[in-house]
Amino acid sequence: MEKHASRIAVNSGSHQYTVEIGHGILESAGAWLSNSHSQKDGSVSIISNKKVFDLYGATVEQSLTAAGFKTSKFLMEDGEEYKNFESFLQALEFLGEKGTRRTDAVLALGGGVVGDLAGFAASVYLRGVPFLSIPTTFLSMIDASVGGKTAVNTSFGKNTVGTFHQPKGVLIDVKTLATLDERELLAGFFEAIKHGAVGGPGILTSIEGFLSDFPVNGFSGRFNNSEFVGRLEKVVFEQVAFKAEIVSGDEKEDTSRNDAKSRKILNFGHTVGHSLEKVTNYRYFKHGEAVAYGMLAAAEISKRLDILDKNSLNLLKRVVSTARTLPDARSIEIQEIINSFSSDKKLLSEELQWVLLGGIGKPKIVSSLEIPEPIIFESLQDVLHR
Ligand code: NAD
Ligand code: GLY
């Protein structure tokens, strides 16, 4: 299959970078890094985990070495529970022990957990060193790797300590998805549906068409099919282009903005999604699955407030169900979910803001003070206890 890459420029307030998307382009990581990073040689510290490094580390290292870079690697433990201060400190100590200089680069190779932690370490080590990213999950390709948010989880919540540190470049090789677990893939597709819900019918129906032609079930066996690969690259391209547009216009999620292009719209489905994850101790749902329930709940609330029409609600429900049935949520107490909003509320401001929908592609940021609690309760009951 021919190897070519499409490019999307992200113009954030602080600087511009390019996201390269292709199939089988991991072998050209060295040339990509030389072009993205102002140094043509020097050291590259790869931050990854054992699972991903065993699959793709050798290809990346060989290509970097051939391009003149010296490489070293720090492999963190695998899992959301390791996106914490301990791993972060270990990563910093590793960079220090290797004598990493301000002109050297940190390269994340892995999913969103690796990317968020590596980006955070790169952003504070020596007050900030160049960071590049090779995302290897669908979620990290279309969402986490673009926009410069870095974070670790703390005792007071998920992603509560972090920075904005834009990458110098992002390389997406869709071929790496061939080894990804189907449930992980699906979790990423729910975030893609989220982009469609707030981004517009074109993005949403494109995802629906892709998933009905190429269900997640059996994904890994299709990488020799050029039509599948082309469509997958196109979906990733559309998704990254949408995310790039939003983060370019609102790099740091300006708290005073409430318009339809504010970065806050990317939190659609996350109010309920985060609560669902929290009340199940982050063990029952994949993040994307919790967000899928959260999107349906936010859409039901929007319908009950008479800002969303029935057809749009049904379209969103149909696309979510095209992806797959969600894990059973009938045993979760609705009141427990509502109670858990309050801790987010304290952190953000006195009033919690919801991202609701006035139509597909028409997000509306609404204060929780404007939503009667019975509407939230009934909507959650409808979505979770059907
Ligand atoms: P993840 O990083 O935990 O990866 C999921 C699993 O897939 C892991 O076990 C990982 O080792 C494995 N894996 C990764 N690539 C693989 C491959 N190609 N083949 C086989 N296995 C592979 O999960 P994720 O969904 O990528 O990321 C979730 C994280 O991203 C969360 O911490 C979330 O907060 C963060 N996130 C950040 C942003 C942002 O803007 N920074 C946006 C969305 C999500
Ligand atoms: N994933 C939401 C954001 O990047 O803002």
mmCIF file of C-alpha atoms and ligand atoms in Angstrom, residues 143 149 194 243 253 263 266-267, ligand 2:
data_model
loop_
_atom_site.group_PDB
_atom_site.id
_atom_site.type_symbol
_atom_site.label_atom_id
_atom_site.label_comp_id
_atom_site.label_asym_id
_atom_site.label_seq_id
_atom_site.Cartn_x
_atom_site.Cartn_y
_atom_site.Cartn_z
ATOM 1 C CA ASP A 143 -8.219 14.136 20.731
ATOM 2 C CA LYS A 149 -3.280 19.862 27.460
ATOM 3 C CA LYS A 194 -18.720 13.751 20.590
ATOM 4 C CA LYS A 243 -10.125 19.658 17.082
ATOM 5 C CA GLU A 253 -9.999 27.222 27.308
ATOM 6 C CA ARG A 263 -12.876 25.018 23.825
ATOM 7 C CA LEU A 266 -15.218 19.692 23.799
ATOM 8 C CA ASN A 267 -16.454 18.817 27.294
HETATM 9 N N1 GLY B 2 -10.263 16.977 25.304
HETATM 10 C C1 GLY B 2 -10.735 18.283 25.553
HETATM 11 C C2 GLY B 2 -9.737 19.333 25.225
HETATM 12 O O1 GLY B 2 -8.696 19.059 24.685
HETATM 13 O O2 GLY B 2 -9.989 20.478 25.484
#
